[in-house]
mmCIF file of C-alpha atoms in Angstrom:
data_model
loop_
_atom_site.group_PDB
_atom_site.id
_atom_site.type_symbol
_atom_site.label_atom_id
_atom_site.label_comp_id
_atom_site.label_asym_id
_atom_site.label_seq_id
_atom_site.Cartn_x
_atom_site.Cartn_y
_atom_site.Cartn_z
ATOM 1 C CA UNK R 133 100.224 109.237 125.652
ATOM 2 C CA UNK R 134 101.529 106.608 123.251
ATOM 3 C CA UNK R 135 102.899 103.525 124.978
ATOM 4 C CA UNK R 136 105.798 101.761 123.256
ATOM 5 C CA UNK R 137 106.929 98.241 124.031
ATOM 6 C CA UNK R 138 109.905 96.696 122.253
ATOM 7 C CA UNK R 139 112.494 93.964 122.361
ATOM 8 C CA UNK R 140 115.886 93.676 120.641
ATOM 9 C CA UNK R 141 117.956 90.536 120.155
ATOM 10 C CA UNK R 142 120.986 89.486 118.131
ATOM 11 C CA UNK R 143 122.480 86.039 117.536
ATOM 12 C CA UNK R 144 125.673 84.926 115.739
ATOM 13 C CA UNK R 145 123.798 82.171 113.875
ATOM 14 C CA UNK R 146 124.907 78.593 113.343
ATOM 15 C CA UNK R 147 127.762 79.143 110.874
ATOM 16 C CA UNK R 148 129.660 82.328 111.820
ATOM 17 C CA UNK R 149 132.097 82.092 114.724
ATOM 18 C CA UNK R 150 131.380 85.658 115.884
ATOM 19 C CA UNK R 151 128.689 88.309 115.622
ATOM 20 C CA UNK R 152 129.364 91.361 113.440
ATOM 21 C CA UNK R 153 125.920 92.877 114.066
ATOM 22 C CA UNK R 154 125.287 95.638 116.597
ATOM 23 C CA UNK R 155 121.872 96.781 117.757
ATOM 24 C CA UNK R 156 120.377 99.491 119.937
ATOM 25 C CA UNK R 157 116.919 100.243 121.235
ATOM 26 C CA UNK R 158 115.464 102.799 123.629
ATOM 27 C CA UNK R 159 111.835 103.731 124.188
ATOM 28 C CA UNK R 160 113.021 106.798 126.119
ATOM 29 C CA UNK R 161 115.126 108.011 123.175
ATOM 30 C CA UNK R 162 112.509 106.772 120.689
ATOM 31 C CA UNK R 163 115.350 105.293 118.652
ATOM 32 C CA UNK R 164 116.104 101.794 117.341
ATOM 33 C CA UNK R 165 119.081 100.691 115.222
ATOM 34 C CA UNK R 166 120.254 97.518 113.490
ATOM 35 C CA UNK R 167 123.769 97.662 112.001
ATOM 36 C CA UNK R 168 125.194 94.693 110.085
ATOM 37 C CA UNK R 169 128.990 94.795 109.906
ATOM 38 C CA UNK R 170 131.085 93.649 106.962
ATOM 39 C CA UNK R 171 134.776 93.051 106.574
ATOM 40 C CA UNK R 172 135.524 89.783 108.288
ATOM 41 C CA UNK R 173 137.474 89.027 111.457
ATOM 42 C CA UNK R 174 136.831 91.834 113.960
ATOM 43 C CA UNK R 175 136.509 94.583 111.342
ATOM 44 C CA UNK R 176 132.808 94.163 110.648
ATOM 45 C CA UNK R 177 132.059 94.220 114.332
ATOM 46 C CA UNK R 178 134.109 97.404 114.730
ATOM 47 C CA UNK R 179 132.291 99.081 111.825
ATOM 48 C CA UNK R 180 128.813 98.252 113.115
ATOM 49 C CA UNK R 181 129.741 99.410 116.620
ATOM 50 C CA UNK R 182 130.987 102.741 115.269
ATOM 51 C CA UNK R 183 127.792 103.124 113.242
ATOM 52 C CA UNK R 184 125.560 102.597 116.271
ATOM 53 C CA UNK R 185 127.539 104.901 118.537
ATOM 54 C CA UNK R 186 127.899 107.723 116.020
ATOM 55 C CA UNK R 187 124.310 107.469 114.814
ATOM 56 C CA UNK R 188 123.048 107.687 118.397
ATOM 57 C CA UNK R 189 125.173 110.692 119.274
ATOM 58 C CA UNK R 190 124.434 112.549 116.033
ATOM 59 C CA UNK R 191 120.699 111.915 116.328
ATOM 60 C CA UNK R 192 120.677 113.050 119.964
ATOM 61 C CA UNK R 193 122.419 116.243 118.857
ATOM 62 C CA UNK R 194 119.489 117.012 116.575
ATOM 63 C CA UNK R 195 120.526 115.553 113.220
ATOM 64 C CA UNK R 196 117.967 113.720 111.109
ATOM 65 C CA UNK R 197 118.372 109.957 110.805
ATOM 66 C CA UNK R 198 119.686 110.265 107.253
ATOM 67 C CA UNK R 199 122.241 112.908 108.289
ATOM 68 C CA UNK R 200 123.225 110.829 111.315
ATOM 69 C CA UNK R 201 123.881 107.871 109.010
ATOM 70 C CA UNK R 202 126.092 110.070 106.838
ATOM 71 C CA UNK R 203 128.022 111.092 109.977
ATOM 72 C CA UNK R 204 128.422 107.411 110.838
ATOM 73 C CA UNK R 205 129.796 106.788 107.355
ATOM 74 C CA UNK R 206 132.424 109.476 107.868
ATOM 75 C CA UNK R 207 133.410 107.997 111.229
ATOM 76 C CA UNK R 208 133.838 104.492 109.774
ATOM 77 C CA UNK R 209 135.841 105.870 106.830
ATOM 78 C CA UNK R 210 138.182 107.773 109.152
ATOM 79 C CA UNK R 211 138.736 104.707 111.354
ATOM 80 C CA UNK R 212 139.461 102.531 108.319
ATOM 81 C CA UNK R 213 142.030 105.083 107.164
ATOM 82 C CA UNK R 214 143.802 105.036 110.521
ATOM 83 C CA UNK R 215 143.855 101.247 110.895
ATOM 84 C CA UNK R 216 145.382 99.242 108.055
ATOM 85 C CA UNK R 217 143.729 96.051 109.304
ATOM 86 C CA UNK R 218 140.344 97.742 109.106
ATOM 87 C CA UNK R 219 140.675 98.799 105.472
ATOM 88 C CA UNK R 220 137.525 97.958 103.546
ATOM 89 C CA UNK R 221 135.342 97.470 106.593
ATOM 90 C CA UNK R 222 131.767 98.652 106.370
ATOM 91 C CA UNK R 223 128.205 98.097 107.488
ATOM 92 C CA UNK R 224 124.591 98.269 106.474
ATOM 93 C CA UNK R 225 122.125 99.960 108.778
ATOM 94 C CA UNK R 226 118.439 100.569 109.312
ATOM 95 C CA UNK R 227 117.250 102.999 111.976
ATOM 96 C CA UNK R 228 113.825 104.042 113.174
ATOM 97 C CA UNK R 229 112.717 106.900 115.388
ATOM 98 C CA UNK R 230 109.318 108.100 116.552
ATOM 99 C CA UNK R 231 108.234 111.664 117.237
ATOM 100 C CA UNK R 232 104.719 112.083 118.519
ATOM 101 C CA UNK R 233 102.529 110.022 116.219
ATOM 102 C CA UNK R 234 105.055 109.872 113.384
ATOM 103 C CA UNK R 235 107.743 107.329 112.557
ATOM 104 C CA UNK R 236 110.934 108.024 110.631
ATOM 105 C CA UNK R 237 113.070 105.315 109.042
ATOM 106 C CA UNK R 238 116.413 105.665 107.254
ATOM 107 C CA UNK R 239 118.706 103.011 105.857
ATOM 108 C CA UNK R 240 121.717 102.079 103.758
ATOM 109 C CA UNK R 241 122.218 98.580 102.344
ATOM 110 C CA UNK R 242 119.945 95.581 102.841
ATOM 111 C CA UNK R 243 118.977 95.773 106.510
ATOM 112 C CA UNK R 244 115.195 96.073 106.512
ATOM 113 C CA UNK R 245 112.149 97.587 108.194
ATOM 114 C CA UNK R 246 108.686 96.017 108.062
ATOM 115 C CA UNK R 247 105.340 97.138 109.440
ATOM 116 C CA UNK R 248 102.440 94.949 110.485
ATOM 117 C CA UNK R 249 99.202 96.945 110.455
ATOM 118 C CA UNK R 250 95.750 95.369 110.676
ATOM 119 C CA UNK R 251 97.531 92.022 110.279
ATOM 120 C CA UNK R 252 98.893 93.028 106.875
ATOM 121 C CA UNK R 253 102.691 93.044 106.454
ATOM 122 C CA UNK R 254 104.426 95.773 104.461
ATOM 123 C CA UNK R 255 108.123 96.078 103.643
ATOM 124 C CA UNK R 256 108.862 99.747 104.258
ATOM 125 C CA UNK R 257 112.439 99.776 102.981
ATOM 126 C CA UNK R 258 113.934 98.892 99.620
ATOM 127 C CA UNK R 259 117.266 97.073 99.615
ATOM 128 C CA UNK R 260 120.266 98.777 98.072
ATOM 129 C CA UNK R 261 121.258 95.594 96.297
ATOM 130 C CA UNK R 262 122.000 94.017 92.941
ATOM 131 C CA UNK R 263 119.025 91.759 93.560
ATOM 132 C CA UNK R 264 116.615 94.695 93.579
ATOM 133 C CA UNK R 265 117.914 95.664 90.144
ATOM 134 C CA UNK R 266 117.272 92.116 88.956
ATOM 135 C CA UNK R 267 113.743 92.230 90.376
ATOM 136 C CA UNK R 268 113.127 95.445 88.447
ATOM 137 C CA UNK R 269 114.155 93.544 85.347
ATOM 138 C CA UNK R 270 111.846 90.580 85.738
ATOM 139 C CA UNK R 271 113.361 88.096 88.188
ATOM 140 C CA UNK R 272 110.770 86.497 90.484
ATOM 141 C CA UNK R 273 110.900 86.599 94.280
ATOM 142 C CA UNK R 274 111.515 82.849 94.405
ATOM 143 C CA UNK R 275 114.347 83.110 91.875
ATOM 144 C CA UNK R 276 115.788 86.011 93.842
ATOM 145 C CA UNK R 277 115.959 83.946 97.042
ATOM 146 C CA UNK R 278 118.138 81.380 95.263
ATOM 147 C CA UNK R 279 120.253 83.763 93.197
ATOM 148 C CA UNK R 280 124.031 83.433 93.773
ATOM 149 C CA UNK R 281 124.400 87.226 94.000
ATOM 150 C CA UNK R 282 121.467 87.780 96.348
ATOM 151 C CA UNK R 283 123.756 89.303 99.022
ATOM 152 C CA UNK R 284 125.609 91.741 96.780
ATOM 153 C CA UNK R 285 124.785 95.259 97.955
ATOM 154 C CA UNK R 286 125.147 98.487 95.997
ATOM 155 C CA UNK R 287 125.527 100.839 98.980
ATOM 156 C CA UNK R 288 127.139 100.493 102.390
ATOM 157 C CA UNK R 289 128.524 102.649 105.153
ATOM 158 C CA UNK R 290 132.319 102.970 104.993
ATOM 159 C CA UNK R 291 132.588 102.198 101.277
ATOM 160 C CA UNK R 292 132.095 104.710 98.448
ATOM 161 C CA UNK R 293 129.574 107.486 98.964
ATOM 162 C CA UNK R 294 126.330 106.023 100.284
ATOM 163 C CA UNK R 295 123.084 107.909 99.784
ATOM 164 C CA UNK R 296 120.724 107.016 102.657
ATOM 165 C CA UNK R 297 117.073 106.554 101.833
ATOM 166 C CA UNK R 298 114.414 107.642 104.307
ATOM 167 C CA UNK R 299 110.666 107.506 104.743
ATOM 168 C CA UNK R 300 108.207 108.817 107.290
ATOM 169 C CA UNK R 301 104.574 108.238 108.098
ATOM 170 C CA UNK R 302 101.910 108.045 110.772
ATOM 171 C CA UNK R 303 102.498 105.551 113.557
ATOM 172 C CA UNK R 304 99.132 104.189 114.636
ATOM 173 C CA UNK R 305 98.076 102.429 117.801
ATOM 174 C CA UNK R 306 98.379 98.685 117.238
ATOM 175 C CA UNK R 307 101.234 98.962 114.711
ATOM 176 C CA UNK R 308 104.074 96.439 115.032
ATOM 177 C CA UNK R 309 107.416 97.353 113.429
ATOM 178 C CA UNK R 310 110.295 95.005 112.681
ATOM 179 C CA UNK R 311 113.908 96.034 112.054
ATOM 180 C CA UNK R 312 116.237 93.231 111.004
ATOM 181 C CA UNK R 313 119.539 92.308 109.415
ATOM 182 C CA UNK R 314 119.502 90.118 106.310
ATOM 183 C CA UNK R 315 120.301 87.113 108.478
ATOM 184 C CA UNK R 316 116.568 86.989 109.210
ATOM 185 C CA UNK R 317 114.949 87.618 105.831
ATOM 186 C CA UNK R 318 117.517 85.460 103.982
ATOM 187 C CA UNK R 319 116.187 82.498 105.952
ATOM 188 C CA UNK R 320 112.495 83.363 106.260
ATOM 189 C CA UNK R 321 110.053 84.429 103.571
ATOM 190 C CA UNK R 322 107.881 87.498 104.102
ATOM 191 C CA UNK R 323 104.923 85.147 104.559
ATOM 192 C CA UNK R 324 106.716 83.324 107.379
ATOM 193 C CA UNK R 325 107.738 86.602 108.985
ATOM 194 C CA UNK R 326 104.157 87.844 108.746
ATOM 195 C CA UNK R 327 102.801 84.723 110.449
ATOM 196 C CA UNK R 328 105.173 85.153 113.381
ATOM 197 C CA UNK R 329 104.491 88.886 113.723
ATOM 198 C CA UNK R 330 100.738 88.247 113.807
ATOM 199 C CA UNK R 331 101.140 86.445 117.126
ATOM 200 C CA UNK R 332 99.251 88.001 120.059
ATOM 201 C CA UNK R 333 102.366 87.487 122.200
ATOM 202 C CA UNK R 334 104.545 90.374 123.357
ATOM 203 C CA UNK R 335 107.600 91.680 121.508
ATOM 204 C CA UNK R 336 110.063 89.713 123.651
ATOM 205 C CA UNK R 337 108.456 86.392 122.783
ATOM 206 C CA UNK R 338 108.100 87.276 119.105
ATOM 207 C CA UNK R 339 111.737 88.348 118.662
ATOM 208 C CA UNK R 340 112.897 85.033 120.123
ATOM 209 C CA UNK R 341 110.591 83.072 117.830
ATOM 210 C CA UNK R 342 111.854 84.958 114.783
ATOM 211 C CA UNK R 343 115.448 84.137 115.687
ATOM 212 C CA UNK R 344 114.613 80.523 116.495
ATOM 213 C CA UNK R 345 112.900 80.059 113.134
ATOM 214 C CA UNK R 346 115.840 81.607 111.268
ATOM 215 C CA UNK R 347 118.191 79.261 113.128
ATOM 216 C CA UNK R 348 115.992 76.291 112.249
ATOM 217 C CA UNK R 349 116.170 77.263 108.577
ATOM 218 C CA UNK R 350 119.983 77.271 108.664
ATOM 219 C CA UNK R 351 121.153 80.369 110.535
ATOM 220 C CA UNK R 352 123.852 80.989 107.927
ATOM 221 C CA UNK R 353 124.467 84.587 109.000
ATOM 222 C CA UNK R 354 124.253 86.753 112.096
ATOM 223 C CA UNK R 355 120.613 87.426 112.974
ATOM 224 C CA UNK R 356 119.424 90.705 114.505
ATOM 225 C CA UNK R 357 115.803 91.501 115.274
ATOM 226 C CA UNK R 358 114.023 94.453 116.895
ATOM 227 C CA UNK R 359 110.239 94.392 117.310
ATOM 228 C CA UNK R 360 108.536 97.659 118.293
ATOM 229 C CA UNK R 361 104.873 97.710 119.340
ATOM 230 C CA UNK R 362 102.884 100.956 119.391
ATOM 231 C CA UNK R 363 100.146 100.767 122.036
ATOM 232 C CA UNK R 364 100.231 96.943 121.919
ATOM 233 C CA UNK R 365 96.965 96.626 123.819
ATOM 234 C CA UNK R 366 95.273 98.076 120.728
ATOM 235 C CA UNK R 367 96.702 95.462 118.391
ATOM 236 C CA UNK R 368 94.302 92.827 117.154
ATOM 237 C CA UNK R 369 95.939 89.470 116.576
ATOM 238 C CA UNK R 370 94.833 87.431 113.578
ATOM 239 C CA UNK R 371 92.406 84.744 114.677
ATOM 240 C CA UNK R 372 93.166 81.224 113.417
ATOM 241 C CA UNK R 373 89.413 80.601 113.616
ATOM 242 C CA UNK R 374 88.516 83.235 111.014
ATOM 243 C CA UNK R 375 88.729 80.798 108.126
ATOM 244 C CA UNK R 376 86.879 78.166 110.124
ATOM 245 C CA UNK R 377 84.132 80.622 111.017
ATOM 246 C CA UNK R 378 83.744 81.521 107.356
ATOM 247 C CA UNK R 379 83.465 77.847 106.445
ATOM 248 C CA UNK R 380 80.922 77.289 109.202
ATOM 249 C CA UNK R 381 78.882 80.238 107.985
ATOM 250 C CA UNK R 382 78.896 78.763 104.489
ATOM 251 C CA UNK R 383 77.808 75.376 105.797
ATOM 252 C CA UNK R 384 75.090 76.965 107.896
ATOM 253 C CA UNK R 385 73.835 78.808 104.823
ATOM 254 C CA UNK R 386 73.727 75.512 102.940
ATOM 255 C CA UNK R 387 71.766 73.877 105.758
ATOM 256 C CA UNK R 388 69.325 76.792 105.729
ATOM 257 C CA UNK R 389 68.736 76.816 101.974
ATOM 258 C CA UNK R 390 68.769 73.085 101.269
ATOM 259 C CA UNK R 391 65.410 72.381 102.995
ATOM 260 C CA UNK R 392 63.863 75.365 101.207
ATOM 261 C CA UNK R 393 65.132 74.244 97.812
ATOM 262 C CA UNK R 394 64.087 70.682 98.560
ATOM 263 C CA UNK R 395 60.591 71.830 99.468
ATOM 264 C CA UNK R 396 60.256 73.824 96.244
ATOM 265 C CA UNK R 397 61.363 70.866 94.129
ATOM 266 C CA UNK R 398 58.935 68.560 95.896
ATOM 267 C CA UNK R 399 56.043 70.981 95.302
ATOM 268 C CA UNK R 400 56.870 71.229 91.581
ATOM 269 C CA UNK R 401 57.018 67.458 91.208
ATOM 270 C CA UNK R 402 53.695 67.059 93.028
ATOM 271 C CA UNK R 403 52.069 69.645 90.751
ATOM 272 C CA UNK R 404 53.306 67.835 87.620
ATOM 273 C CA UNK R 405 51.926 64.557 88.904
ATOM 274 C CA UNK R 406 48.479 66.129 89.392
ATOM 275 C CA UNK R 407 48.520 67.480 85.809
ATOM 276 C CA UNK R 408 49.444 64.078 84.380
ATOM 277 C CA UNK R 409 46.736 62.317 86.406
ATOM 278 C CA UNK R 410 44.094 64.681 85.087
#
């Protein structure tokens, strides 16, 4: 039987006076959700709460993640229509479920899902954002991180007619999955996220470190993080000594070959001396 360990945390950040993110995680339900609310004041928080509640109920009733997200969109739209103060509220969301040895991920907006497998990090989702369009047209990752429109999204729950994307694949023992709001990846590069996820520590420790690092880098937005480990005892942490061991092996090879080469050179020189003497 597959053993799943996870931890979920959310933080308002250093700039915002309240948290508009809502998260959910359950190993029993095999469901994890990060919803990032938009709309200011209490509206964003209301939208993300509706998304989490409706997505959970719809999924538990047998809907796929993508269909459950569409149901959440309808619920947010209805609430916004009934409450004038909530007009224009919305949310982004990323959700993950596991069934047997398969994972399913669905999303709308720029909340993300990553996978660390064999110590290699892969971004499994693709942001619904203006920035992704710019990347397709030649902007570099570094330029994208500094672009003034980096947070402009092209799809969201509660606004327009979102079209959820979804992916599925095999969940292997040792996999580590990360769901997060953009408050994390706006502050940390993928390389920094990868380094933290490679830690041999458990999911609870890693989620706290991810949030702490994002806060250290500025914490300009709400930060939500869920780390899900599949059979964590099977996961091999990256060894900081790997590079050192490679260097030592190279040095040892040099020490082995240098005497041999030196001996050959000495023999050649000796032979030339004998020829000259004769």
